[in-house]
Short mmCIF file of C-alpha atoms in Angstrom, two decimals:
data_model
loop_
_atom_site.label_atom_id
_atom_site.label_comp_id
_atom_site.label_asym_id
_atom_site.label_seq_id
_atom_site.Cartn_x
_atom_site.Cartn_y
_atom_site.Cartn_z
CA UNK A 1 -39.31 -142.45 33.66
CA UNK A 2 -41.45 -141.70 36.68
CA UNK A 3 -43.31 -138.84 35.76
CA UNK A 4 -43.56 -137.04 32.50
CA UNK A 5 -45.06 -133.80 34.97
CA UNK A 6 -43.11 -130.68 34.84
CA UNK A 7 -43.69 -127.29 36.89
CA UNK A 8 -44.28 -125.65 33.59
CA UNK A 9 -47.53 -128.70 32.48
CA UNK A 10 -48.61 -128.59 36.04
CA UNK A 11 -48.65 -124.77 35.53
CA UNK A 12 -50.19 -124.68 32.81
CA UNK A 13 -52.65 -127.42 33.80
CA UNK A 14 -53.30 -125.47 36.71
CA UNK A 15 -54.24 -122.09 34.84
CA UNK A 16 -56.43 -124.21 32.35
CA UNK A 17 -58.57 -125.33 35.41
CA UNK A 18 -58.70 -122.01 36.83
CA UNK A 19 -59.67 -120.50 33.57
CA UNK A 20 -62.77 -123.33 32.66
CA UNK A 21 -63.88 -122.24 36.67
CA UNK A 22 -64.09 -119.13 36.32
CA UNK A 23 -66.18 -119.26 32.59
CA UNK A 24 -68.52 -121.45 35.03
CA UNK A 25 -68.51 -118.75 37.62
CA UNK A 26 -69.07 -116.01 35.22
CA UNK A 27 -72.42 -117.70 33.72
CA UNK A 28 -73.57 -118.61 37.40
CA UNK A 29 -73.64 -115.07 37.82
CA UNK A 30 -75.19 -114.19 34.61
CA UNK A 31 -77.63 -116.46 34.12
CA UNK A 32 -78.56 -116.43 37.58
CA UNK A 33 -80.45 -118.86 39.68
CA UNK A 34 -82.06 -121.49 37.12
CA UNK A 35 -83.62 -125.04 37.16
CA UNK A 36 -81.12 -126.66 35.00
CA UNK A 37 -82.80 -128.68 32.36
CA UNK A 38 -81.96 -132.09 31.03
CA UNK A 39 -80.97 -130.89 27.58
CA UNK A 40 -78.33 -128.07 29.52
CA UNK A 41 -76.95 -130.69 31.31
CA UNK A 42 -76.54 -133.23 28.35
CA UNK A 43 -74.66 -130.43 26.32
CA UNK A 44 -72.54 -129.11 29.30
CA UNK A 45 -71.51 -133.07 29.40
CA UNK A 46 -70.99 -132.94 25.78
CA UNK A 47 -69.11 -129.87 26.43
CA UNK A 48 -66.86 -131.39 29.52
CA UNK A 49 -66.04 -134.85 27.85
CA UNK A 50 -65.11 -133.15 24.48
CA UNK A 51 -62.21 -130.83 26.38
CA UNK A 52 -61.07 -133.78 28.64
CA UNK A 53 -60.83 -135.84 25.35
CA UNK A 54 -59.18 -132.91 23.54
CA UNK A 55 -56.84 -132.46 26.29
CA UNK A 56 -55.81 -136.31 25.98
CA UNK A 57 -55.38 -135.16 22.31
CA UNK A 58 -52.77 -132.53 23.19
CA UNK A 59 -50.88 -134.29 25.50
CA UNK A 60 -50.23 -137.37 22.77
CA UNK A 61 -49.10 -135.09 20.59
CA UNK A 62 -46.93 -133.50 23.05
CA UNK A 63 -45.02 -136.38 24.08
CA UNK A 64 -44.84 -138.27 20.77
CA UNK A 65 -42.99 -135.24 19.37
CA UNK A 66 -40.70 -135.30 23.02
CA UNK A 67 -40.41 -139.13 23.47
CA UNK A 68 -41.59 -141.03 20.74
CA UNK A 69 -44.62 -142.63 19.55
CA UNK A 70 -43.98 -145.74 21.94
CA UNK A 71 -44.90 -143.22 25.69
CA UNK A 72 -47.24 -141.55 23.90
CA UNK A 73 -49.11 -144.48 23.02
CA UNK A 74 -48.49 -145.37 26.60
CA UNK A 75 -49.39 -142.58 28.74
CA UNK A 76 -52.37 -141.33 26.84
CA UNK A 77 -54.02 -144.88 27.73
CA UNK A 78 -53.15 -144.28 31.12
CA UNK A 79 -54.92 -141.13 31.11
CA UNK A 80 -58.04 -142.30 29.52
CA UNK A 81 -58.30 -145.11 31.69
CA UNK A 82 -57.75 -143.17 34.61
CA UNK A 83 -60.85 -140.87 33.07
CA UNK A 84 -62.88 -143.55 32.50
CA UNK A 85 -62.26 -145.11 36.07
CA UNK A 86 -62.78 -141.90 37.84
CA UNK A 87 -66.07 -140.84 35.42
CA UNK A 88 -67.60 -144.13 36.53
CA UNK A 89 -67.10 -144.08 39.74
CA UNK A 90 -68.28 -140.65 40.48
CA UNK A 91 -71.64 -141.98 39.78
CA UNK A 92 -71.78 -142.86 43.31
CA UNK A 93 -71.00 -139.70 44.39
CA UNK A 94 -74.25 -138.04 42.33
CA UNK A 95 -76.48 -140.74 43.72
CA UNK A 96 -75.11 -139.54 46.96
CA UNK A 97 -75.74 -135.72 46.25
CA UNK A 98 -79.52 -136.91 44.56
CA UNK A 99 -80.14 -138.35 48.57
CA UNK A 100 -78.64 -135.15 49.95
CA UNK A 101 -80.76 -132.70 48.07
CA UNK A 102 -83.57 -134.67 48.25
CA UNK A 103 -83.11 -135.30 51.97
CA UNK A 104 -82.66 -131.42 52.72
CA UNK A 105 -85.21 -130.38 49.85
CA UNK A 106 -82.69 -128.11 48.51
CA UNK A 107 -84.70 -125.79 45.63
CA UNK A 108 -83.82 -127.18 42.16
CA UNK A 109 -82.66 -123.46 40.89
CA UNK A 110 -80.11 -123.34 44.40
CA UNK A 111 -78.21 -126.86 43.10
CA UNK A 112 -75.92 -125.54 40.72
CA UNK A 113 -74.13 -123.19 43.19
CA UNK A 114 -73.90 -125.51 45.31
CA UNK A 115 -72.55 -128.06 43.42
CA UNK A 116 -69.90 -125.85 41.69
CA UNK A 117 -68.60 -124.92 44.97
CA UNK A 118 -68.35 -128.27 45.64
CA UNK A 119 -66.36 -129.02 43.09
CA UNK A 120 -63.60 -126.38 43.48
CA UNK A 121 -63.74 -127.45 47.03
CA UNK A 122 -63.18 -130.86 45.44
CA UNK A 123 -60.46 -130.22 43.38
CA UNK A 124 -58.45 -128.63 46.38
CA UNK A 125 -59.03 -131.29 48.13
CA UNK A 126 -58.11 -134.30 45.78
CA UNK A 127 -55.04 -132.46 44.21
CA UNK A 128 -53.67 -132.95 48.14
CA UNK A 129 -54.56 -136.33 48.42
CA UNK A 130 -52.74 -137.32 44.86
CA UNK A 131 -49.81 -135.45 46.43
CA UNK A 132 -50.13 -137.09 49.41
CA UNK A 133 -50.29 -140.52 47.92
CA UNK A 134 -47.45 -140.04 45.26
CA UNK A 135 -45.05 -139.55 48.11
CA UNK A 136 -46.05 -142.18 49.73
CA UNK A 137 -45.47 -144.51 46.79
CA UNK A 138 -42.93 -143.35 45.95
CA UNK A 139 -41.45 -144.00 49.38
CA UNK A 140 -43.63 -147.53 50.31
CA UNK A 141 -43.88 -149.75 47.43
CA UNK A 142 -45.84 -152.03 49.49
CA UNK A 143 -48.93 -149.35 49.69
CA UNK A 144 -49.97 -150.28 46.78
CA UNK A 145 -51.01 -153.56 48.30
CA UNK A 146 -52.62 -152.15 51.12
CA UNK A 147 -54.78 -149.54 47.91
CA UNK A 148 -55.58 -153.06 46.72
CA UNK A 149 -56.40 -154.62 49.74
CA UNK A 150 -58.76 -151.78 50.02
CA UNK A 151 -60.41 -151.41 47.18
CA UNK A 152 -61.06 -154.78 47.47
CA UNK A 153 -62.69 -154.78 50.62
CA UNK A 154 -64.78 -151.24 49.60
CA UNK A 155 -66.39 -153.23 46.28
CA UNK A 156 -67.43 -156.35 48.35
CA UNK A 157 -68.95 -153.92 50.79
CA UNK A 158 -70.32 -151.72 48.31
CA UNK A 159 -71.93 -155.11 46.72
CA UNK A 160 -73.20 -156.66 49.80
CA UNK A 161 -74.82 -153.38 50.99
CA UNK A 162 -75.91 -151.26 47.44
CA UNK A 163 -79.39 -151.18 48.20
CA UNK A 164 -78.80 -149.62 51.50
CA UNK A 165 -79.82 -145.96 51.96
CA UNK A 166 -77.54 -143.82 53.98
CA UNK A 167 -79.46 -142.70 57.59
CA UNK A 168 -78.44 -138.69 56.97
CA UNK A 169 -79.94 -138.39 60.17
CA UNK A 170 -77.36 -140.41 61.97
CA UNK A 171 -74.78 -138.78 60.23
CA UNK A 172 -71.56 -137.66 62.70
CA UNK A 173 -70.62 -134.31 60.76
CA UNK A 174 -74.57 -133.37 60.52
CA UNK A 175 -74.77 -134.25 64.21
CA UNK A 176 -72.32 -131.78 65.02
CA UNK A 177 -72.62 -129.19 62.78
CA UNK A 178 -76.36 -129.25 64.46
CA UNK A 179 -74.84 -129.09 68.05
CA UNK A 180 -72.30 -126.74 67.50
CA UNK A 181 -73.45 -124.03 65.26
CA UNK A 182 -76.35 -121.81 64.52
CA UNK A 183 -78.79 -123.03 61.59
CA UNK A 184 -81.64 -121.45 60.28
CA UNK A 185 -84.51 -123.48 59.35
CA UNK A 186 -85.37 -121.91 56.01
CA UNK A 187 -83.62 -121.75 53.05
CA UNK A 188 -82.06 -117.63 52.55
CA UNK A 189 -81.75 -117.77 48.29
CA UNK A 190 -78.41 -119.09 47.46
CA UNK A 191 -76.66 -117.51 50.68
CA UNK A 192 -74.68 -119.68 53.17
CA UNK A 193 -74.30 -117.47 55.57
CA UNK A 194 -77.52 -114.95 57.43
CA UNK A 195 -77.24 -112.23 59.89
CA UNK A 196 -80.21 -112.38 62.03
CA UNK A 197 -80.56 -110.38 65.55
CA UNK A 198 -76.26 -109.35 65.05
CA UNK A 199 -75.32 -112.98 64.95
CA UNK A 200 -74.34 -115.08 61.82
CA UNK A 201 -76.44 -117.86 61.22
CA UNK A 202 -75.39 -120.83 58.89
CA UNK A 203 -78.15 -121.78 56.42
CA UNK A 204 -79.56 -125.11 54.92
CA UNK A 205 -77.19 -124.55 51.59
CA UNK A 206 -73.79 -124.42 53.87
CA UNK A 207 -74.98 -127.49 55.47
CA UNK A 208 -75.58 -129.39 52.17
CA UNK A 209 -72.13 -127.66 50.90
CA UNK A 210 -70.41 -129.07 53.67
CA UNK A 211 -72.10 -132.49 53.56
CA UNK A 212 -71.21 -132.19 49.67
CA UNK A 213 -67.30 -132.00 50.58
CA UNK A 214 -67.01 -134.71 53.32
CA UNK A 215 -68.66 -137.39 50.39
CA UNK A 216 -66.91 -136.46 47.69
CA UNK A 217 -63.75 -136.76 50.23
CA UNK A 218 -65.16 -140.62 50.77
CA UNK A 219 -65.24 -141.09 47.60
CA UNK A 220 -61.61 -139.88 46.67
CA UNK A 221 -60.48 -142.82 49.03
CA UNK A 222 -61.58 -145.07 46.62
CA UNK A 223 -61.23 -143.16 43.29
CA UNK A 224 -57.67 -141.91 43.76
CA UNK A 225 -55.69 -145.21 44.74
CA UNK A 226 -57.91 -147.03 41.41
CA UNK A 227 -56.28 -145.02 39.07
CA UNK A 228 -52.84 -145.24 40.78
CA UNK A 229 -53.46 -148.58 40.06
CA UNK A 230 -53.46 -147.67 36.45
CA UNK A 231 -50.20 -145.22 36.54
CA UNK A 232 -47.68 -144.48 38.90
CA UNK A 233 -47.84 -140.98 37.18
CA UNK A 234 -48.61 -138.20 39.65
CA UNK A 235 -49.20 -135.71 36.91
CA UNK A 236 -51.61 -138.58 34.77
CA UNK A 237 -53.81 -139.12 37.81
CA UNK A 238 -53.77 -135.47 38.65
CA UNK A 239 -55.18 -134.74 35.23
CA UNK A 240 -57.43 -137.59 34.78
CA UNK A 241 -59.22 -137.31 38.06
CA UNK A 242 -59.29 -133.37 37.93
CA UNK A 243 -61.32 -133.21 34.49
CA UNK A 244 -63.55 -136.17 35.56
CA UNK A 245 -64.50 -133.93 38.67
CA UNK A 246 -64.74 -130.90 35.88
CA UNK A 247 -68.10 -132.79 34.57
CA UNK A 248 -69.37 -134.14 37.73
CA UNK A 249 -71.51 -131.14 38.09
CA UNK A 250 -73.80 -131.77 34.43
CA UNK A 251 -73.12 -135.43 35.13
CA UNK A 252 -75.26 -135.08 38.52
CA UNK A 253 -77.96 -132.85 36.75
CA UNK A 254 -78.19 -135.50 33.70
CA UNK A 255 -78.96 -138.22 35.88
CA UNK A 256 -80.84 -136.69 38.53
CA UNK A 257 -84.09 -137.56 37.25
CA UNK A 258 -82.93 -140.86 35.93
CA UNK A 259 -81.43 -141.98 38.98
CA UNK A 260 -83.90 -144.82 39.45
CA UNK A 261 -83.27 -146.23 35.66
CA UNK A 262 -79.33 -147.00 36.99
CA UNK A 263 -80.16 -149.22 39.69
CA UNK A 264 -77.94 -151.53 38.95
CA UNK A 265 -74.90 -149.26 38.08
CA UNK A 266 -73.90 -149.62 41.85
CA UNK A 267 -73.17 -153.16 41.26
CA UNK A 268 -70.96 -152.60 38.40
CA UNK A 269 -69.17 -150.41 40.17
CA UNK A 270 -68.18 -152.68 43.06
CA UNK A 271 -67.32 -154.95 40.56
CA UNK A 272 -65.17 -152.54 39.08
CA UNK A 273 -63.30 -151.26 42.63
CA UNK A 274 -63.02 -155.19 43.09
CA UNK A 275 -61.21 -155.63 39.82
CA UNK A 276 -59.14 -152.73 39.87
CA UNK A 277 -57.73 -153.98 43.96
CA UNK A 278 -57.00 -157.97 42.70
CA UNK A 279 -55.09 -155.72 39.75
CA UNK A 280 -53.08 -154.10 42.28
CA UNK A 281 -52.93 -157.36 44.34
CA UNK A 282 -51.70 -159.36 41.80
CA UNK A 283 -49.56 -156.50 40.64
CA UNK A 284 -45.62 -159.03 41.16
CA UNK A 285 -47.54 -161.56 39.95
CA UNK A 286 -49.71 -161.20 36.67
CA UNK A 287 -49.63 -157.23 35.30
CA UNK A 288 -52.93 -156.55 33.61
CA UNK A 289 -52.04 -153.65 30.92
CA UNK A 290 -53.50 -150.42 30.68
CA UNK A 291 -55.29 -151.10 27.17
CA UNK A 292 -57.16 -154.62 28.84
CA UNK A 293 -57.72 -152.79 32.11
CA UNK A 294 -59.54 -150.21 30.31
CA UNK A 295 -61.46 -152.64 27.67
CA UNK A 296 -62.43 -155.02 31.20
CA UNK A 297 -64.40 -151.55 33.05
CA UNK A 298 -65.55 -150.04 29.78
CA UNK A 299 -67.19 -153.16 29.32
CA UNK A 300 -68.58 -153.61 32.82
CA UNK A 301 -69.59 -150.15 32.89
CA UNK A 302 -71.40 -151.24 29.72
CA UNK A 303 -73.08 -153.86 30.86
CA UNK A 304 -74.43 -152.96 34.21
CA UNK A 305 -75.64 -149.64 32.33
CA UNK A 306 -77.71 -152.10 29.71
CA UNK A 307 -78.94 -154.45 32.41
CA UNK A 308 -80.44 -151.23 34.23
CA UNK A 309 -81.94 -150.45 31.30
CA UNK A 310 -83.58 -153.72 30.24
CA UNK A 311 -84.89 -154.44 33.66
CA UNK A 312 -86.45 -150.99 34.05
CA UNK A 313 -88.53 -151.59 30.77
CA UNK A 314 -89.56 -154.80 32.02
CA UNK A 315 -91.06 -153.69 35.44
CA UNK A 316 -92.31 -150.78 34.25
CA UNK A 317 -95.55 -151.84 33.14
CA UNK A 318 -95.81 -154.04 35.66
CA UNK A 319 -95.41 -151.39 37.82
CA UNK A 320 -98.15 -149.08 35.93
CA UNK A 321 -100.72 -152.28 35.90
CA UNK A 322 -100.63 -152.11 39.68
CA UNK A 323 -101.57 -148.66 39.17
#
């Protein structure tokens, strides 16, 4: 059995995500243009994780009554592991957006519409590249090894170079958008778009926004083939990665101020894209199954987040006695 996906649970999949964005849209509007605090964001992650889990809930159910017990054992690991893989790795991605708004001193109250644009840009986006990448297994068996190959490669480089700082400055797409269009220098509210003198200007917000897109794109190079490592499922990785973008948004706002207390989360996560390409490597010659593969980066994730946490106690009052 390939794919347990039909037109009617891609549907309705489909409508469910288009129902939960425009709840978030609605309250955008209505609560208008807010510094979102750390106890909002903790709930809204709450909030996320508790319908991704009761989704996973749903769709055991579903399948043990259509084929047995045995797949939906099966495929409901799959799709928390693919959760799990995709959750953790998008932590990258908000230490990414932290630089970005930092770099471009984007008002705390503007963030959120930012970001939740970003995310349905996001989801466009990645729901092509899962197509993209099920044909192309589905065709080429041996991409898998060149997935593995790459995540490979992207954790030892990720590990070698974590404490690097990206140069936003020497970004390409900045570079361009700078050279080719018309910018404002000041921020115009939450508007992307200014008409000043007849013309249409771009503002500071469509820059981040854009900026936004092209690194969560980066990051779905490495996110997307890690959980086809997991499942050859279309429809699981579809799902999985789709709700784990879902929470990105409270995820980003929970650890924006916290950022520094993670510092050595990047390390666990190159171990993790390292562990996940020798899986797919080694796929003809050892299989790793789901239920170990998701015990081996629960417990990295684990301990990378507890090492961050012990080492920050310990230097900070070092830290304050140099004060």
């Amino acid at each position: 059995m390939e794919s347990i996906g039909t037109p009617v649970l891609y549907l309705g999949f489909t409508l469910l995500v288009i129902v939960l964005l425009a709840i978030d849209f609605v309250m955008l509007k209505t609560q208008g243009s807010h510094r979102v605090s750390v106890k909002e964001a903790a709930t809204w992650s709450v909030v996320w994780i508790a319908i991704s889990l009761t989704f996973c809930a749903w769709f055991w159910w579903y399948l043990d009554g259509l084929f047995g017990r045995e797949v939906a054992n099966e495929k409901a690991l799959e799709y928390l592991t693919g959760y799990l893989i995709e959750k953790s790795l998008a932590v990258d991605n908000v230490f990414v957006w932290i630089t970005l708004f930092s770099f471009f001193a984007v008002p705390a109250a503007f963030q959120k519409r930012v970001l939740l644009y970003g995310v349905l840009g996001a989801i466009v986006m990645r729901a092509g590249l899962i197509y993209i990448g099920a044909l192309l297994l589905a065709q080429f068996h041996w991409i898998l090894y060149v997935f593995g190959f790459f995540l490979l490669l992207t954790g030892v480089k990720m590990l070698v170079f974590s404490a690097h700082e990206p140069d936003l400055e020497k970004n390409p797409i900045l570079r361009w958008m700078r050279g080719h269009m018309k910018i404002t220098s000041e921020y115009h509210r939450e508007s992307f778009f200014v008409f000043k003198e007849g013309m249409r200007y771009a503002t500071p917000m469509f820059v981040v926004l854009v900026l936004v897109e092209a690194t969560d794109l980066i990051f779905a190079m490495d996110s997307i083939p890690a959980i086809f490592a997991v499942t050859g499922d279309p429809f699981i990785v579809f799902t999985s990665n789709i709700f784990a973008i879902l929470g990105l948004r409270a995820m980003y706002f929970l650890l924006a101020d916290m950022a520094e207390r993670f510092h050595l989360l990047k390390y666990g996560l190159a171990i993790i894209l390292m562990f996940i390409g020798a899986k797919m490597l080694l796929l003809d010659v050892y299989k790793i199954s789901t239920g170990i593969a998701l015990g081996i980066v629960g417990l990295i994730l684990l301990l990378s987040v507890a090492a961050s946490l012990v080492t920050s106690r310990r230097s900070g009052p070092k830290a304050e006695d140099k004060h």
